[in-house]
Short mmCIF file of C-alpha atoms in Angstrom, two decimals:
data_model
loop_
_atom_site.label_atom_id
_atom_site.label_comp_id
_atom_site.label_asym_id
_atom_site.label_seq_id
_atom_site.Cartn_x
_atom_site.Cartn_y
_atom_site.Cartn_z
CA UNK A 1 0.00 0.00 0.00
CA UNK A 2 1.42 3.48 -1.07
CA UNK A 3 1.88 6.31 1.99
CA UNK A 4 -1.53 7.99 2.50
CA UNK A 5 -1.51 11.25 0.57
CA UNK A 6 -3.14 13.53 3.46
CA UNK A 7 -3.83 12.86 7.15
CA UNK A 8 -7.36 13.50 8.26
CA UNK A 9 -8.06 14.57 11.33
CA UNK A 10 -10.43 11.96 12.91
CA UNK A 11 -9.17 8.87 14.53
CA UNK A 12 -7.51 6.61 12.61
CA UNK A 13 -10.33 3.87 12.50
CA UNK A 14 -12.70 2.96 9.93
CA UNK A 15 -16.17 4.56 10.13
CA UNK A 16 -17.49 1.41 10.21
CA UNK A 17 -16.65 0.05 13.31
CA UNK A 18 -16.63 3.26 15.31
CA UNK A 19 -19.67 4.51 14.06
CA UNK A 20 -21.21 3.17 17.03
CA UNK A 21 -19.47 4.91 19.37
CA UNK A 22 -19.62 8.04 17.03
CA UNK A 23 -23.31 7.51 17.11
CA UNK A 24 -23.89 7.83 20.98
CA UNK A 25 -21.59 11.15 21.37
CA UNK A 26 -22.29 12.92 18.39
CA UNK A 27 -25.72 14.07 18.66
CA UNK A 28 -25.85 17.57 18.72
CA UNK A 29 -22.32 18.16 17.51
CA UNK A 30 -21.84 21.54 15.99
CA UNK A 31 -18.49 21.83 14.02
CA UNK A 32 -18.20 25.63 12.96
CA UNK A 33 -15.40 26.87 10.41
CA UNK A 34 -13.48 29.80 11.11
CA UNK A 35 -12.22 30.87 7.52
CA UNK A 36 -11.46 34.08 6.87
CA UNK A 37 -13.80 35.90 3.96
CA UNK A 38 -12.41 35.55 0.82
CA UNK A 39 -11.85 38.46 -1.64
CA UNK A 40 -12.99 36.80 -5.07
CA UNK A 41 -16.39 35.16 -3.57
CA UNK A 42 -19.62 36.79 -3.65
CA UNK A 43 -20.56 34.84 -0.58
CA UNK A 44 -18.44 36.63 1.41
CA UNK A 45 -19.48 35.70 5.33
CA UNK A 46 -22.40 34.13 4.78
CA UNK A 47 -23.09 30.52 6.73
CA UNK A 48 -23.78 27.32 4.87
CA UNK A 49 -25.14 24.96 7.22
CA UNK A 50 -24.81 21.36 6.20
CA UNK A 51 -26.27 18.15 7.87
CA UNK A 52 -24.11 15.06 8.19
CA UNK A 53 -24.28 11.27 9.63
CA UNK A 54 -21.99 10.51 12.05
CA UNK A 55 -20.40 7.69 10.30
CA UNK A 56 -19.68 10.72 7.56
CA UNK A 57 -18.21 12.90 10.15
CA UNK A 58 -13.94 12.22 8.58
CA UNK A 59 -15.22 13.33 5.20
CA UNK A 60 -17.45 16.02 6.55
CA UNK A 61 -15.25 18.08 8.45
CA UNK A 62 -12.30 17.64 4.91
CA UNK A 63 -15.50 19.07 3.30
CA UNK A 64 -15.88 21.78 5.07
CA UNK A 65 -12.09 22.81 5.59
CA UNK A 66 -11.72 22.25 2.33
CA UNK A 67 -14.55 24.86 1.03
CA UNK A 68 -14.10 27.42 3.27
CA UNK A 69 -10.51 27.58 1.99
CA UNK A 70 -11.93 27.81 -1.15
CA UNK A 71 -15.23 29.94 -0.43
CA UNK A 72 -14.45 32.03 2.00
CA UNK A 73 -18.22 30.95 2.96
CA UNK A 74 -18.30 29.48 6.69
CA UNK A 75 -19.69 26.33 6.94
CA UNK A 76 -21.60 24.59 9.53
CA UNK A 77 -21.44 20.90 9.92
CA UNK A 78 -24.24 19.27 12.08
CA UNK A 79 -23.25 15.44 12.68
CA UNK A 80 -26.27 13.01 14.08
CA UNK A 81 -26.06 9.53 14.18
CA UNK A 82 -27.09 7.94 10.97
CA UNK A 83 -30.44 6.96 11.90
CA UNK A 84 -31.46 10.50 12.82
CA UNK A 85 -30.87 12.03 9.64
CA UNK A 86 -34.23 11.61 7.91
CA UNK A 87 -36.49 12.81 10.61
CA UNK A 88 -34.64 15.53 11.45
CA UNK A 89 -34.47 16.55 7.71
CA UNK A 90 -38.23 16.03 7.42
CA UNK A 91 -39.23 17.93 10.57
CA UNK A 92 -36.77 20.28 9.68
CA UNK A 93 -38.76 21.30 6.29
CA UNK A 94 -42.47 20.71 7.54
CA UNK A 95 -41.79 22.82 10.44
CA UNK A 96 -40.52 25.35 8.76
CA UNK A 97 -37.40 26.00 10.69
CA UNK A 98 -35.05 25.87 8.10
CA UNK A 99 -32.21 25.10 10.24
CA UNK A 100 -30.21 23.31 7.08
CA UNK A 101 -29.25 23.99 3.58
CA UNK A 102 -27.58 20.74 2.11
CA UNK A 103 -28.52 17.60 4.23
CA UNK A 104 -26.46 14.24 3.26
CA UNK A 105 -28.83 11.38 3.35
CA UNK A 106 -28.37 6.99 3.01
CA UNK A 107 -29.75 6.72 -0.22
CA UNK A 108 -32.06 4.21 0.86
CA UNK A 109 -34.42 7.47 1.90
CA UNK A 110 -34.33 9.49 -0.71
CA UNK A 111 -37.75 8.23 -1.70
CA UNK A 112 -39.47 9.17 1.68
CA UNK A 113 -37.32 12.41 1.51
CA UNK A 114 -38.67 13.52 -1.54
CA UNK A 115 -41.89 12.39 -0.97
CA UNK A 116 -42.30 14.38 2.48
CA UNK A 117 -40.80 17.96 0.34
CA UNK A 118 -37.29 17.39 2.14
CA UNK A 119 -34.86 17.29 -0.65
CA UNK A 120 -35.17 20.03 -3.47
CA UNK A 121 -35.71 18.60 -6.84
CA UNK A 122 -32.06 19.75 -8.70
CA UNK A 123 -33.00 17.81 -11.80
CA UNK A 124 -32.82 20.83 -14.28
CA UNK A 125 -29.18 22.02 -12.81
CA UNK A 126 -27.98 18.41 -13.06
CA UNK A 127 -29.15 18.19 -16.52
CA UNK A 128 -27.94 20.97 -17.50
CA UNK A 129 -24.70 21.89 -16.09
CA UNK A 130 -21.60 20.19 -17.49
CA UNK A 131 -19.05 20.82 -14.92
CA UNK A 132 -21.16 18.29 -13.10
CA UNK A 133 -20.48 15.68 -15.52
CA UNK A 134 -23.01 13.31 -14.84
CA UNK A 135 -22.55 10.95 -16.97
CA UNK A 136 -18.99 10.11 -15.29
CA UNK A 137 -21.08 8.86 -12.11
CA UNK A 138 -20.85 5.10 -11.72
CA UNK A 139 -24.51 4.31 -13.24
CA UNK A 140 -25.17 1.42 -10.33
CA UNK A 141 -24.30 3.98 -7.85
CA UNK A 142 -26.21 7.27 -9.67
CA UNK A 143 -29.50 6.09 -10.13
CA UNK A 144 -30.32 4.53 -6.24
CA UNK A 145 -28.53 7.52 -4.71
CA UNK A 146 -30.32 10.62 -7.05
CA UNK A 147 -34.02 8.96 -8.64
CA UNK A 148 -37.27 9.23 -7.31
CA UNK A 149 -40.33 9.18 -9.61
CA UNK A 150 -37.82 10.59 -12.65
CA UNK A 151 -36.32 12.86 -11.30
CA UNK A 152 -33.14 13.81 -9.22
CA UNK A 153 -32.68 14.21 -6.01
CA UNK A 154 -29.09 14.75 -4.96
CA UNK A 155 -25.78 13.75 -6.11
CA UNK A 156 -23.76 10.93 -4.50
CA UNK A 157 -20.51 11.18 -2.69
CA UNK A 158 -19.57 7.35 -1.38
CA UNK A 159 -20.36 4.44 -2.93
CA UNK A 160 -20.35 1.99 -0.39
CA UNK A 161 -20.34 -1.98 -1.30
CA UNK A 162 -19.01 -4.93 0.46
CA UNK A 163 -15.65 -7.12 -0.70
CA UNK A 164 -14.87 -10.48 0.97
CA UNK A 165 -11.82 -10.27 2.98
CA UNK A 166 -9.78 -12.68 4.49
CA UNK A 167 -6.59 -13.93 6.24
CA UNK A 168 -3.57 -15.83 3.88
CA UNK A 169 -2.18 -17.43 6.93
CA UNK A 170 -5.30 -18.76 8.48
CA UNK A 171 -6.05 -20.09 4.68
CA UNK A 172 -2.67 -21.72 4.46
CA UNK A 173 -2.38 -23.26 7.95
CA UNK A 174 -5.68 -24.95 6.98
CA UNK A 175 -5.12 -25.59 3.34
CA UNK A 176 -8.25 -23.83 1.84
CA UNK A 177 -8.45 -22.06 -1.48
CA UNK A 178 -10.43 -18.56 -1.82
CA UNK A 179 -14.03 -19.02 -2.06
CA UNK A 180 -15.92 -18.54 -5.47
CA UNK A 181 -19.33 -20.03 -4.11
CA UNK A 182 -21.70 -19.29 -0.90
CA UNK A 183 -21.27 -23.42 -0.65
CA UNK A 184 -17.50 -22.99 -0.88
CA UNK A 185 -17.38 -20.42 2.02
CA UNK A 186 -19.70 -22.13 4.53
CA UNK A 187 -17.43 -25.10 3.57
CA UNK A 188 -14.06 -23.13 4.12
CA UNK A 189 -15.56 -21.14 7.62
CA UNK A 190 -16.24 -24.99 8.86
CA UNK A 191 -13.05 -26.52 7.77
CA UNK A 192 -11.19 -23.45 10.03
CA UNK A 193 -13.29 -22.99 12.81
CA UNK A 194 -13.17 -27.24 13.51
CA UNK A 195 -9.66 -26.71 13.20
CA UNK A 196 -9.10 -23.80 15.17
CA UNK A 197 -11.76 -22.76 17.02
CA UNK A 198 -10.37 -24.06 20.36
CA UNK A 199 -7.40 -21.12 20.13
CA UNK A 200 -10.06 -18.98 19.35
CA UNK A 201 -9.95 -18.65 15.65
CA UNK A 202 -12.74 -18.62 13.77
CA UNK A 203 -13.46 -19.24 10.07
CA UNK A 204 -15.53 -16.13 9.65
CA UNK A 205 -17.49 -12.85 10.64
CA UNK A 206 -21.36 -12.63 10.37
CA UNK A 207 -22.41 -9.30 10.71
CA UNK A 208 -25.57 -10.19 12.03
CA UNK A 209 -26.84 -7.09 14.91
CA UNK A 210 -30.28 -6.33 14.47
CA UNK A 211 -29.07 -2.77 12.54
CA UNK A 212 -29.62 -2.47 8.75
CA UNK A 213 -25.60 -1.79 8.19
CA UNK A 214 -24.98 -5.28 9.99
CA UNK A 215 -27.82 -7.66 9.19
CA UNK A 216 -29.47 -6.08 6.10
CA UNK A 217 -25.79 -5.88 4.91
CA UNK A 218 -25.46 -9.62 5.13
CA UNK A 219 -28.84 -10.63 3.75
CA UNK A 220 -28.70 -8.17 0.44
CA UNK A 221 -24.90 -9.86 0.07
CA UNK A 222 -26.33 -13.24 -0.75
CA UNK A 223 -29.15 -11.96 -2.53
CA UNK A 224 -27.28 -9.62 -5.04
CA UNK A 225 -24.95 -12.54 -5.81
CA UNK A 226 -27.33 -15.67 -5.76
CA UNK A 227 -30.48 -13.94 -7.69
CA UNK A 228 -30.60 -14.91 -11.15
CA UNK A 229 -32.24 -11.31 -11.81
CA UNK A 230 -31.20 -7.71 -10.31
CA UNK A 231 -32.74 -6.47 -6.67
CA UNK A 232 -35.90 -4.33 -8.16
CA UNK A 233 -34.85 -1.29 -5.94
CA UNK A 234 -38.75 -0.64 -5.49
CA UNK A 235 -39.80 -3.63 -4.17
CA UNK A 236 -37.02 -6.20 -4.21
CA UNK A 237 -38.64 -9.70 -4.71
CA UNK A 238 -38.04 -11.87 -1.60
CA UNK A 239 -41.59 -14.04 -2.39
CA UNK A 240 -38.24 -16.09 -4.92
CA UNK A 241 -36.25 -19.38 -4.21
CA UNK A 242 -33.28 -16.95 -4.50
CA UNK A 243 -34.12 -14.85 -1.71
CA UNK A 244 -34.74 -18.05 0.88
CA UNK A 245 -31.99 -18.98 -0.53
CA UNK A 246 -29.83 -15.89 0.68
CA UNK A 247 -31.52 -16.17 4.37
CA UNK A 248 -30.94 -19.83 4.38
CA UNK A 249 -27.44 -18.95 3.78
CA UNK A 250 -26.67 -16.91 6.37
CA UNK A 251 -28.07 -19.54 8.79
CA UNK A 252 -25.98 -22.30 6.88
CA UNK A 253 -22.77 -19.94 7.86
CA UNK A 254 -23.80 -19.04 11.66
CA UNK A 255 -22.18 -22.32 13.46
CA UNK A 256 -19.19 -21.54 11.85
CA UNK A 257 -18.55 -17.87 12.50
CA UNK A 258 -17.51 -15.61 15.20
CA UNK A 259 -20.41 -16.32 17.93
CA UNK A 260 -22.55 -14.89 18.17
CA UNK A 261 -24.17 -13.35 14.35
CA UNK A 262 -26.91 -12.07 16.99
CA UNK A 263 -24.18 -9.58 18.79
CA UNK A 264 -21.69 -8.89 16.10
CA UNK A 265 -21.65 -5.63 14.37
CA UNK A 266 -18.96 -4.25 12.55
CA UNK A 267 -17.58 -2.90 15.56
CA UNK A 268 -17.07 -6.21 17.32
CA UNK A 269 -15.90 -7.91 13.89
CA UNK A 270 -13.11 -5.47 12.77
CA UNK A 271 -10.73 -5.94 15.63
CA UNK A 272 -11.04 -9.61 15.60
CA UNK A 273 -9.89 -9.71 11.84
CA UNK A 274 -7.43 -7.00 12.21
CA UNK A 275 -6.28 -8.81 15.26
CA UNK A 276 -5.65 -12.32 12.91
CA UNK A 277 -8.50 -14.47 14.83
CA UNK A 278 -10.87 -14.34 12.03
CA UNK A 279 -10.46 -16.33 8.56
CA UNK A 280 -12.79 -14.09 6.35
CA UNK A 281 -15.08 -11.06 6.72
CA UNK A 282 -18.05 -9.06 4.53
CA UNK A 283 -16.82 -5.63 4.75
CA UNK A 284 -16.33 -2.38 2.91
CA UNK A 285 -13.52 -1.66 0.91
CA UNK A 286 -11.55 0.89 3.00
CA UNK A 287 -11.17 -1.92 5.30
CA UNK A 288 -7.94 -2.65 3.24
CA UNK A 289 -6.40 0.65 4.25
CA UNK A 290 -6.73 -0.33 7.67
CA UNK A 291 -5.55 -3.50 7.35
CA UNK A 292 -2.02 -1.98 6.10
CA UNK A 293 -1.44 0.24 8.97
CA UNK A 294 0.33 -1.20 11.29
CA UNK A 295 -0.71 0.81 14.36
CA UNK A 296 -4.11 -0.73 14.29
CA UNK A 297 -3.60 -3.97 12.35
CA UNK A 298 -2.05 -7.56 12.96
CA UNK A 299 -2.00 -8.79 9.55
CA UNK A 300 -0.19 -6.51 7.38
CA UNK A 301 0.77 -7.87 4.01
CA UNK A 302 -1.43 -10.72 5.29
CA UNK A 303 -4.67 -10.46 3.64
CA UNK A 304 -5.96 -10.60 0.80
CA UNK A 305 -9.04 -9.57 -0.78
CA UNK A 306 -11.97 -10.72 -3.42
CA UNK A 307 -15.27 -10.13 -4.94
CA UNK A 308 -17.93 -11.95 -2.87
CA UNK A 309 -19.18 -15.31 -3.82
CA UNK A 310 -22.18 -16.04 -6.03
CA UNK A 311 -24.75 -18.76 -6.11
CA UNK A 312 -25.41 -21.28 -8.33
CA UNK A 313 -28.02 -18.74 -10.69
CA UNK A 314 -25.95 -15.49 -9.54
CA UNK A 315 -22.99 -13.93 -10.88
CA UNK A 316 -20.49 -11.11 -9.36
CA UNK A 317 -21.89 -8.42 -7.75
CA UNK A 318 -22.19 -6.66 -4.70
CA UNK A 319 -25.07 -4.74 -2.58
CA UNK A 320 -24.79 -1.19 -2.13
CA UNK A 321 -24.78 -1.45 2.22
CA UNK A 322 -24.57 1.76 3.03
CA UNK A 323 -23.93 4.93 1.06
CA UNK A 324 -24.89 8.32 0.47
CA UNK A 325 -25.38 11.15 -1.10
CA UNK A 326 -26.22 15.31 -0.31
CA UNK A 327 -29.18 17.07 -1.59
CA UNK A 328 -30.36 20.88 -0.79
CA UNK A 329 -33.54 22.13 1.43
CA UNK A 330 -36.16 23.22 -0.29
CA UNK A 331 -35.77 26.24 2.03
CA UNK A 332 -32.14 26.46 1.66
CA UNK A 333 -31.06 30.06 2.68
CA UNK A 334 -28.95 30.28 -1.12
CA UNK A 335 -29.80 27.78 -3.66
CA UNK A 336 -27.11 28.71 -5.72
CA UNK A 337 -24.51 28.28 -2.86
CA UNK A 338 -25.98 24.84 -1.58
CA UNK A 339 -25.72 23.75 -4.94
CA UNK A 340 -21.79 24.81 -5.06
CA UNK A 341 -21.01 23.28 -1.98
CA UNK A 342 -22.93 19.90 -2.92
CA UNK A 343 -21.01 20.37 -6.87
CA UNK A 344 -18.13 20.28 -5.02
CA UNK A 345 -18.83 17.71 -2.65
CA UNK A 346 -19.34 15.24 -5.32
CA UNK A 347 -16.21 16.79 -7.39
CA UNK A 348 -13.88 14.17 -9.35
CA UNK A 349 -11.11 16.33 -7.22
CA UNK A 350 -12.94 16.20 -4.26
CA UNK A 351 -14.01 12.34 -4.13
CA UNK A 352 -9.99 11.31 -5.11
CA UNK A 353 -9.27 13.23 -2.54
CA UNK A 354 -11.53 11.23 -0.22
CA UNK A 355 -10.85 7.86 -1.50
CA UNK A 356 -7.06 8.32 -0.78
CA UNK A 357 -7.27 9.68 2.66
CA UNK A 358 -6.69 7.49 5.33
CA UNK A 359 -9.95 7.89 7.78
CA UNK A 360 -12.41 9.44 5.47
CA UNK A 361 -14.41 6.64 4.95
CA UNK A 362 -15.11 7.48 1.48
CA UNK A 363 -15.60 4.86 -1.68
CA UNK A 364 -15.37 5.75 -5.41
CA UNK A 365 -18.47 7.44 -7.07
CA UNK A 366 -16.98 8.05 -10.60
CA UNK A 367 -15.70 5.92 -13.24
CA UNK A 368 -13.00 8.11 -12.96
CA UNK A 369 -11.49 7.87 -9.84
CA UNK A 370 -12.32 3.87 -9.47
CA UNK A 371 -9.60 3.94 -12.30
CA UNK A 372 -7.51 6.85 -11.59
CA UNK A 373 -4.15 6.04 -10.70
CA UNK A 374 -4.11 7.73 -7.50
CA UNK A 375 -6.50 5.32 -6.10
CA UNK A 376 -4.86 2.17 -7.58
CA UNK A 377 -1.31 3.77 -5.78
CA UNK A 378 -3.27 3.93 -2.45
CA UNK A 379 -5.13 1.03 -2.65
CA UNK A 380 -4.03 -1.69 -5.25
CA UNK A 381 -5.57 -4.87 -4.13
CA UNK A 382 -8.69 -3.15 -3.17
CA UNK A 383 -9.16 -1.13 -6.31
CA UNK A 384 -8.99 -3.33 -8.83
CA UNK A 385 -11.93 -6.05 -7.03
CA UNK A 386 -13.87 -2.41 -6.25
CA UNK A 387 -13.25 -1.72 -10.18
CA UNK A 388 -14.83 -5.35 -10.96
CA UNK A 389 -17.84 -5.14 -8.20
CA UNK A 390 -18.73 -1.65 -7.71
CA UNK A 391 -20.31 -1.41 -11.11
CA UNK A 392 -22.02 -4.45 -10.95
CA UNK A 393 -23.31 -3.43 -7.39
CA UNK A 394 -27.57 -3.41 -6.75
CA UNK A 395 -29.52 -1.42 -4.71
CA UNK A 396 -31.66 -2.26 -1.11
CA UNK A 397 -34.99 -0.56 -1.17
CA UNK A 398 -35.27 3.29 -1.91
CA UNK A 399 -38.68 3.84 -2.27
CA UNK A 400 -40.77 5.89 0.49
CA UNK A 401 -41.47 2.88 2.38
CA UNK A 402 -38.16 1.78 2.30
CA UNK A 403 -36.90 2.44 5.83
CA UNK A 404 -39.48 0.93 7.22
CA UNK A 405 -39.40 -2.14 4.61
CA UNK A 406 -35.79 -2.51 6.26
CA UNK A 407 -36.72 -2.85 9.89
CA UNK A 408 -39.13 -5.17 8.98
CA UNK A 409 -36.77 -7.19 7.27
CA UNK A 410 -33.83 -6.91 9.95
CA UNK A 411 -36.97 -7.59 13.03
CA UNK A 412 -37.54 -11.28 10.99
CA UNK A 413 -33.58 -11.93 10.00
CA UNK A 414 -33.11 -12.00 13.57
CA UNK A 415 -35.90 -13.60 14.71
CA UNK A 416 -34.65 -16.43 12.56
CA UNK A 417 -31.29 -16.30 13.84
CA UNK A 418 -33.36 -16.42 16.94
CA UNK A 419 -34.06 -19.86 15.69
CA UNK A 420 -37.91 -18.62 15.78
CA UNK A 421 -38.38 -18.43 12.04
CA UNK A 422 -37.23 -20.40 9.33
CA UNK A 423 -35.49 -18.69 6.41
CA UNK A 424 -38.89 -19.24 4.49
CA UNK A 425 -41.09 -17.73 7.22
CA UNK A 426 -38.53 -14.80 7.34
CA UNK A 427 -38.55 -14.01 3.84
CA UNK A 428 -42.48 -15.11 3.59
CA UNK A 429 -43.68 -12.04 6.64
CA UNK A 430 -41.12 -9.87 5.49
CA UNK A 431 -42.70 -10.22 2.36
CA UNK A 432 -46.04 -9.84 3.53
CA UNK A 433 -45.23 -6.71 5.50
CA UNK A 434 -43.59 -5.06 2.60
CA UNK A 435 -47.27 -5.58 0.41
CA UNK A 436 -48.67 -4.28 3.17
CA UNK A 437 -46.76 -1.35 3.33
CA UNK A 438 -47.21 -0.24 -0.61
CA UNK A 439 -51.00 -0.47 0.26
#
């Protein structure tokens, strides 16, 4: 891995698996700029106030450094925890307090955003402005992150999808090959953890929590790789073979991963891979970085990395777990300079930047910089399976009832981890609560 090419300023730990922590301190959490006015803006001292998630908060404050420098404008950064974004986005346009002018939102909500008059509809300046270049936006990424009913919504600035990882010496000690197949990895986590278990070695992480980022990450995994068709981002078909199928899977792998799924997020799988006592893990792509330093990590130069199995009717592909994207207030204080800040947000500068800085927690959104050279420097095992998956990558649910269509589905996964449902009674009330949901 090449030297990172700028230091940021949060702690040098994936978003991922301190986003938990960041989500329990950061409510509230003002972070205001103090850059001086600039002679050549227009702006002059006038206050952008942005809303960010917490698991954002690296890239956010880079943003805002980073824009002031360039503005002169002063920006305000407001960081909630993830799942606090939407309502306070909604409440904060129906109530008419206007407290923000570009809100960053998981793409996943941008239906029930637009729906409830949240997000402005930028369709026209999208269309129509070139330095935006659109069409340079990874398409699998663009469309869940922007479209609702036509038209766009907001422009993406991480694309988020999950790579399998895993541990060369704990594959060589026990003489397995890198999996291809969802068979071949249940078969690989069993032939380590029999082996090993007893030192406390495991064959692999299940992200399996009762959070979307944890258990929705691991169901839409399978199904993205073992569905013969693509996830309909509208309502994704679970009433299939393939999507009992991806449940079943996940139940297949439990015995043989860290224990238990039930309690293991991303913040209790991490350290147990980066600390060699886990044979493979589901996890986003920065996780490499991390991997290579060696204040935080146990295996450097010991892992390796590849795209995530398939089933027998899939192919490779990936989900998009996570991810997000920044759209303006209706009753943004200055269209014209929410729409610069978000422009640049979602820059080809501005996401290279991201993508090569150590603790940003930023992923590629362009076809550019998922093949510019200063990504494959940083990142060279990483960015050429990203370059192979991300494009291929499918989207969870985005239409308005899509947040709730994800609890529901999270509520049954565990309950069958739970050993309460089967992985055909999971996927058959999850389905039934979904129908219920479109009306």
């Amino acid at each position: 891995m090449s030297t990172q090419r700028r230091s940021s300023s949060t702690t040098p730990m994936t978003r991922r698996f301190s986003a938990a922590i960041a989500a329990a301190s950061a409510t509230g959490l003002i972070i205001t700029g103090c850059a001086a006015t600039s002679d050549n803006t227009e702006a002059g001292a006038q206050t952008l106030k942005v809303l960010i998630a917490a698991p954002q908060e690296g890239a956010g404050k880079i943003l805002e450094s980073d824009f002031e420098a360039a503005t002169g404008v002063d920006v305000e950064v407001e960081v909630v925890p993830y799942d606090q974004i939407q309502t306070k986005a909604i409440l904060d346009a129906q109530s008419g307090t206007n407290n923000y002018d570009v809100i960053q939102y998981w793409y996943t909500s941008v239906g029930a955003l637009a729906e409830a008059g949240a997000l402005a509809d930028i369709t026209d300046w999208v269309d129509s402005d070139a330095d935006i270049d659109s069409p340079d936006f990874i398409d699998a990424v663009f469309g869940p992150y922007t479209q609702y009913e036509g038209a766009t919504y907001g422009l993406p600035i991480d694309g988020d999808t999950h790579v399998l990882f895993y541990n060369k010496a704990i594959f060589e000690r026990n003489g397995v090959e890198v999996p291809t197949t969802w068979d071949e990895y249940i078969e690989v986590a069993k032939t380590i953890t029999e082996a090993e278990k007893a030192d406390g070695v495991y064959g692999s992480a299940l992200l399996g929590s009762k959070s979307a980022f944890n258990i929705g990450s691991t169901f839409f995994n399978r199904l993205a790789t073992m569905s013969p068709d693509p996830i309909d981002p509208q309502m994704p078909q679970l009433n299939t073979p393939a999507a009992v199928a991806a449940a079943q899977s996940m139940l297949d792998a439990a015995p043989y991963a860290l224990p238990s799924p039930l309690e293991i997020g991303f913040e209790q799988a991490l350290p147990q891979f980066l600390s060699g006592s886990v044979g493979m893990i589901e996890f986003w792509t920065d996780l490499g970085v991390f991997a290579q330093d060696p204040e935080q990590s146990k295996i450097v130069d010991g892992w390796g990395v590849a795209p995530l199995p398939v089933g027998p009717e899939g192919s490779v592909s990936g989900a998009l777990n996570a991810g997000w994207a920044m759209g303006i207030s209706p009753s943004a204080s200055d269209q014209d300079l929410a729409k610069q800040f978000v422009a640049f947000a979602s820059s080809k500068a501005m996401n290279e930047q991201l993508i090569t800085t150590t603790g940003s927690g930023v992923d590629p959104i362009r076809s550019s910089t998922l093949d510019s050279p200063a990504y494959v420097e940083f990142a060279p095992e990483v960015s050429a399976v990203a370059a192979e998956v991300l494009p291929n990558a499918q989207s969870w649910p985005t239409s308005p009832q899509a947040p709730e269509m994800i609890q529901s589905l999270s509520d049954n996964l565990a309950l069958m981890f739970q050993g309460s449902l089967t992985a055909q009674q999971a996927m058959d009330q999850t389905w039934d609560a979904w129908q219920a949901l479109a009306g």
